[in-house]
């Protein structure tokens, strides 16, 4: 990676740019704000939030995914599906999971979300909620477990890390399941508070895909005009407000 392609950003900068990048693909502002919070969680875990963020925005921009979902229930769990033949956007799935985990429920212990475009963003939503739980999917086979201290362990089979995996059906369980993790080929552990403190000191690092996030962000900018400059918008110093 070329040095010029590296960026170190504060949490507030991640919130600002990622929120508006999502609005750039027509996501509602509330969902866009949640997406930015998950991106901060990824950065606070020592990860580059740009690659998964760019992928989920690409899916929406290319109309391969939808924000429209349908919820159904049975005696043991809930199911969330896309209402079309498109993938369900992780922006919508993650918002639902975050709300569901924060509710005090005893009857519905698990949820299955069909055909999520970027499964790891559901993990980020769960991590941001600070609720102990287990998130898993099968392509590739993996399991991410969150404990009561916000630490998390990712276990998977195959060469591809789960944070780079494509569309899959995601299961979330309220009970953290640490059993049988040793059966997986690969494991990665994040001591969240320690990593977060380091990131607060050094900034969140982003790589080559940051430029794609910025391209979506720029869609929110509008050309300046004589009237906007006279009214003080943008201080009259730039060509966009």
CSV table of C-alpha atoms in Angstrom, one decimal:
chain,number,residue,atom,x,y,z
A,1,UNK,CA,0.0,0.0,0.0
A,2,UNK,CA,1.4,3.4,-0.9
A,3,UNK,CA,1.9,5.8,1.9
A,4,UNK,CA,-0.3,8.4,0.2
A,5,UNK,CA,-3.2,6.0,0.4
A,6,UNK,CA,-3.1,5.8,4.2
A,7,UNK,CA,-5.2,8.0,6.4
A,8,UNK,CA,-5.5,8.3,10.2
A,9,UNK,CA,-8.8,9.7,11.3
A,10,UNK,CA,-10.5,10.6,14.6
A,11,UNK,CA,-13.8,9.0,15.6
A,12,UNK,CA,-15.6,12.2,14.9
A,13,UNK,CA,-14.2,12.3,11.4
A,14,UNK,CA,-15.4,8.7,10.8
A,15,UNK,CA,-18.8,9.6,12.1
A,16,UNK,CA,-19.0,12.7,9.8
A,17,UNK,CA,-17.8,11.1,6.6
A,18,UNK,CA,-19.4,7.7,6.9
A,19,UNK,CA,-22.8,9.2,7.8
A,20,UNK,CA,-22.9,11.3,4.7
A,21,UNK,CA,-21.4,8.6,2.5
A,22,UNK,CA,-24.4,6.5,3.3
A,23,UNK,CA,-26.8,9.4,2.6
A,24,UNK,CA,-24.9,9.6,-0.7
A,25,UNK,CA,-26.5,6.2,-1.7
A,26,UNK,CA,-30.0,7.4,-0.5
A,27,UNK,CA,-29.9,5.8,2.9
A,28,UNK,CA,-32.1,7.6,5.4
A,29,UNK,CA,-30.1,9.8,7.7
A,30,UNK,CA,-31.0,7.8,10.9
A,31,UNK,CA,-29.7,4.5,9.3
A,32,UNK,CA,-26.7,6.4,8.0
A,33,UNK,CA,-25.8,7.5,11.5
A,34,UNK,CA,-26.0,4.0,12.8
A,35,UNK,CA,-23.7,2.8,10.0
A,36,UNK,CA,-21.2,5.4,11.1
A,37,UNK,CA,-21.3,4.2,14.7
A,38,UNK,CA,-20.6,0.7,13.6
A,39,UNK,CA,-17.7,2.0,11.5
A,40,UNK,CA,-16.3,3.6,14.6
A,41,UNK,CA,-16.6,0.3,16.5
A,42,UNK,CA,-14.7,-1.4,13.7
A,43,UNK,CA,-12.0,1.2,13.9
A,44,UNK,CA,-11.9,0.9,17.7
A,45,UNK,CA,-11.3,-2.8,17.2
A,46,UNK,CA,-8.2,-2.1,15.2
A,47,UNK,CA,-9.8,-2.7,11.8
A,48,UNK,CA,-10.1,-0.5,8.7
A,49,UNK,CA,-13.8,0.3,8.4
A,50,UNK,CA,-13.6,1.4,4.8
A,51,UNK,CA,-13.6,-2.0,3.0
A,52,UNK,CA,-16.9,-3.4,4.5
A,53,UNK,CA,-18.4,0.1,4.4
A,54,UNK,CA,-17.5,0.5,0.8
A,55,UNK,CA,-19.0,-2.9,-0.1
A,56,UNK,CA,-22.3,-2.2,1.6
A,57,UNK,CA,-22.6,1.1,-0.1
A,58,UNK,CA,-21.7,-0.4,-3.5
A,59,UNK,CA,-24.5,-3.0,-3.1
A,60,UNK,CA,-27.1,-0.3,-2.6
A,61,UNK,CA,-25.7,2.0,-5.3
A,62,UNK,CA,-25.8,-0.8,-7.8
A,63,UNK,CA,-29.3,-1.8,-6.6
A,64,UNK,CA,-28.2,-5.3,-5.7
A,65,UNK,CA,-29.5,-4.8,-2.2
A,66,UNK,CA,-32.6,-3.3,-0.6
A,67,UNK,CA,-33.4,-1.6,2.7
A,68,UNK,CA,-36.8,-3.2,2.6
A,69,UNK,CA,-37.2,-6.1,5.0
A,70,UNK,CA,-40.0,-8.3,6.3
A,71,UNK,CA,-40.1,-9.7,9.8
A,72,UNK,CA,-41.8,-13.0,10.8
A,73,UNK,CA,-41.9,-14.9,14.1
A,74,UNK,CA,-42.2,-18.5,15.3
A,75,UNK,CA,-42.2,-20.0,18.8
A,76,UNK,CA,-38.4,-19.8,19.2
A,77,UNK,CA,-37.0,-17.1,17.1
A,78,UNK,CA,-37.5,-14.4,14.5
A,79,UNK,CA,-36.7,-14.2,10.8
A,80,UNK,CA,-35.9,-11.2,8.8
A,81,UNK,CA,-36.0,-11.3,5.0
A,82,UNK,CA,-35.7,-9.0,2.0
A,83,UNK,CA,-39.1,-8.2,0.5
A,84,UNK,CA,-37.6,-8.5,-3.0
A,85,UNK,CA,-35.2,-10.8,-4.9
A,86,UNK,CA,-32.3,-8.5,-3.9
A,87,UNK,CA,-30.0,-9.1,-0.9
A,88,UNK,CA,-31.0,-7.5,2.3
A,89,UNK,CA,-28.7,-4.5,3.1
A,90,UNK,CA,-26.6,-4.9,6.2
A,91,UNK,CA,-27.6,-1.3,6.9
A,92,UNK,CA,-31.2,-2.4,7.6
A,93,UNK,CA,-30.2,-5.7,9.2
A,94,UNK,CA,-27.7,-4.1,11.5
A,95,UNK,CA,-30.2,-1.5,12.7
A,96,UNK,CA,-32.8,-4.2,13.5
A,97,UNK,CA,-30.2,-6.3,15.3
A,98,UNK,CA,-29.0,-3.4,17.4
A,99,UNK,CA,-32.6,-2.6,18.5
A,100,UNK,CA,-33.4,-6.2,19.2
A,101,UNK,CA,-30.3,-6.8,21.3
A,102,UNK,CA,-31.0,-3.7,23.4
A,103,UNK,CA,-34.5,-4.8,24.3
A,104,UNK,CA,-35.0,-6.9,27.4
A,105,UNK,CA,-36.5,-10.0,26.0
A,106,UNK,CA,-36.7,-13.6,27.3
A,107,UNK,CA,-39.0,-15.2,24.7
A,108,UNK,CA,-37.1,-14.5,21.5
A,109,UNK,CA,-33.5,-15.7,22.1
A,110,UNK,CA,-32.4,-15.8,18.4
A,111,UNK,CA,-32.9,-14.2,15.0
A,112,UNK,CA,-32.1,-15.4,11.5
A,113,UNK,CA,-31.5,-12.9,8.8
A,114,UNK,CA,-31.6,-14.2,5.3
A,115,UNK,CA,-29.2,-13.2,2.5
A,116,UNK,CA,-27.4,-10.3,4.1
A,117,UNK,CA,-25.0,-8.5,1.7
A,118,UNK,CA,-22.2,-7.7,4.1
A,119,UNK,CA,-22.5,-10.0,7.1
A,120,UNK,CA,-19.7,-8.4,9.1
A,121,UNK,CA,-21.6,-5.2,9.4
A,122,UNK,CA,-24.2,-7.1,11.5
A,123,UNK,CA,-21.3,-8.1,13.7
A,124,UNK,CA,-20.3,-4.4,14.0
A,125,UNK,CA,-23.9,-3.5,15.0
A,126,UNK,CA,-23.9,-6.2,17.6
A,127,UNK,CA,-20.5,-5.1,18.9
A,128,UNK,CA,-21.6,-1.5,19.1
A,129,UNK,CA,-24.6,-2.6,21.2
A,130,UNK,CA,-22.3,-3.9,23.9
A,131,UNK,CA,-24.6,-6.9,24.5
A,132,UNK,CA,-23.1,-10.3,25.0
A,133,UNK,CA,-24.2,-12.5,22.1
A,134,UNK,CA,-23.1,-14.9,19.3
A,135,UNK,CA,-23.1,-14.1,15.6
A,136,UNK,CA,-22.5,-16.8,13.0
A,137,UNK,CA,-22.9,-17.7,9.3
A,138,UNK,CA,-21.8,-20.5,7.1
A,139,UNK,CA,-20.1,-18.9,4.0
A,140,UNK,CA,-17.4,-19.2,5.2
A,141,UNK,CA,-18.2,-21.1,8.4
A,142,UNK,CA,-17.5,-18.7,11.3
A,143,UNK,CA,-18.6,-17.6,14.7
A,144,UNK,CA,-18.1,-14.3,16.5
A,145,UNK,CA,-18.7,-14.2,20.3
A,146,UNK,CA,-19.0,-11.1,22.4
A,147,UNK,CA,-18.5,-11.3,26.2
A,148,UNK,CA,-19.7,-9.0,29.0
A,149,UNK,CA,-16.6,-6.8,28.8
A,150,UNK,CA,-17.1,-6.0,25.1
A,151,UNK,CA,-14.2,-8.3,24.1
A,152,UNK,CA,-14.8,-10.5,21.1
A,153,UNK,CA,-13.4,-13.6,19.5
A,154,UNK,CA,-13.7,-14.5,15.8
A,155,UNK,CA,-13.3,-18.1,14.7
A,156,UNK,CA,-13.6,-19.3,11.2
A,157,UNK,CA,-12.7,-22.0,8.7
A,158,UNK,CA,-11.0,-21.4,5.3
A,159,UNK,CA,-8.6,-18.8,4.0
A,160,UNK,CA,-11.1,-15.9,3.8
A,161,UNK,CA,-11.6,-13.9,7.0
A,162,UNK,CA,-15.2,-13.3,7.9
A,163,UNK,CA,-14.9,-9.6,7.7
A,164,UNK,CA,-14.3,-9.9,4.0
A,165,UNK,CA,-17.0,-12.6,3.3
A,166,UNK,CA,-19.9,-12.0,0.9
A,167,UNK,CA,-23.6,-12.4,1.2
A,168,UNK,CA,-24.8,-15.0,3.6
A,169,UNK,CA,-27.6,-15.9,6.1
A,170,UNK,CA,-26.7,-14.6,9.5
A,171,UNK,CA,-27.8,-16.0,12.9
A,172,UNK,CA,-27.7,-14.1,16.2
A,173,UNK,CA,-28.2,-15.6,19.6
A,174,UNK,CA,-28.4,-13.7,22.9
A,175,UNK,CA,-26.4,-16.4,24.7
A,176,UNK,CA,-22.6,-16.1,24.1
A,177,UNK,CA,-21.5,-19.6,22.9
A,178,UNK,CA,-17.8,-20.3,23.6
A,179,UNK,CA,-18.2,-24.0,23.1
A,180,UNK,CA,-16.4,-25.8,20.3
A,181,UNK,CA,-14.4,-22.7,19.2
A,182,UNK,CA,-11.3,-24.8,19.2
A,183,UNK,CA,-12.7,-26.8,16.3
A,184,UNK,CA,-12.3,-23.9,13.9
A,185,UNK,CA,-9.1,-23.6,11.9
A,186,UNK,CA,-8.5,-19.9,12.6
A,187,UNK,CA,-9.1,-17.7,15.7
A,188,UNK,CA,-8.6,-14.0,16.4
A,189,UNK,CA,-9.3,-12.3,19.8
A,190,UNK,CA,-9.8,-8.6,20.4
A,191,UNK,CA,-9.4,-7.1,23.9
A,192,UNK,CA,-11.7,-4.2,23.0
A,193,UNK,CA,-11.0,-1.6,25.7
A,194,UNK,CA,-7.2,-2.0,25.3
A,195,UNK,CA,-7.5,-1.7,21.5
A,196,UNK,CA,-9.9,1.2,21.7
A,197,UNK,CA,-7.6,3.2,23.9
A,198,UNK,CA,-4.7,2.7,21.5
A,199,UNK,CA,-7.0,3.8,18.6
A,200,UNK,CA,-8.0,6.9,20.6
A,201,UNK,CA,-4.3,7.8,21.0
A,202,UNK,CA,-3.3,7.1,17.4
A,203,UNK,CA,-6.5,7.5,15.3
A,204,UNK,CA,-8.5,5.1,13.1
A,205,UNK,CA,-6.4,3.9,10.1
A,206,UNK,CA,-8.0,3.6,6.7
A,207,UNK,CA,-6.4,2.4,3.5
A,208,UNK,CA,-7.0,2.4,-0.2
A,209,UNK,CA,-10.8,2.1,-0.1
A,210,UNK,CA,-11.1,5.4,1.8
A,211,UNK,CA,-11.2,7.2,-1.6
A,212,UNK,CA,-14.4,5.2,-2.5
A,213,UNK,CA,-16.0,6.3,0.8
A,214,UNK,CA,-15.1,9.9,0.0
A,215,UNK,CA,-16.7,9.6,-3.5
A,216,UNK,CA,-20.0,8.7,-1.9
A,217,UNK,CA,-19.6,11.5,0.6
A,218,UNK,CA,-19.1,14.0,-2.1
A,219,UNK,CA,-22.6,13.2,-3.5
A,220,UNK,CA,-24.0,15.1,-0.5
A,221,UNK,CA,-22.2,18.3,-1.5
A,222,UNK,CA,-24.1,20.8,-3.6
A,223,UNK,CA,-22.7,23.5,-5.9
A,224,UNK,CA,-22.3,26.9,-4.3
A,225,UNK,CA,-24.2,29.8,-5.9
A,226,UNK,CA,-24.0,33.6,-5.6
A,227,UNK,CA,-26.9,33.5,-3.3
A,228,UNK,CA,-25.4,30.9,-1.0
A,229,UNK,CA,-22.1,32.8,-0.8
A,230,UNK,CA,-23.9,36.0,0.0
A,231,UNK,CA,-25.9,34.3,2.7
A,232,UNK,CA,-22.6,32.9,4.2
A,233,UNK,CA,-23.0,29.2,3.4
A,234,UNK,CA,-19.6,27.5,3.3
A,235,UNK,CA,-18.1,30.9,4.2
A,236,UNK,CA,-17.9,31.5,0.4
A,237,UNK,CA,-14.5,29.9,0.3
A,238,UNK,CA,-15.2,26.7,-1.6
A,239,UNK,CA,-17.2,25.6,-4.6
A,240,UNK,CA,-19.5,23.3,-2.7
A,241,UNK,CA,-21.6,23.8,0.5
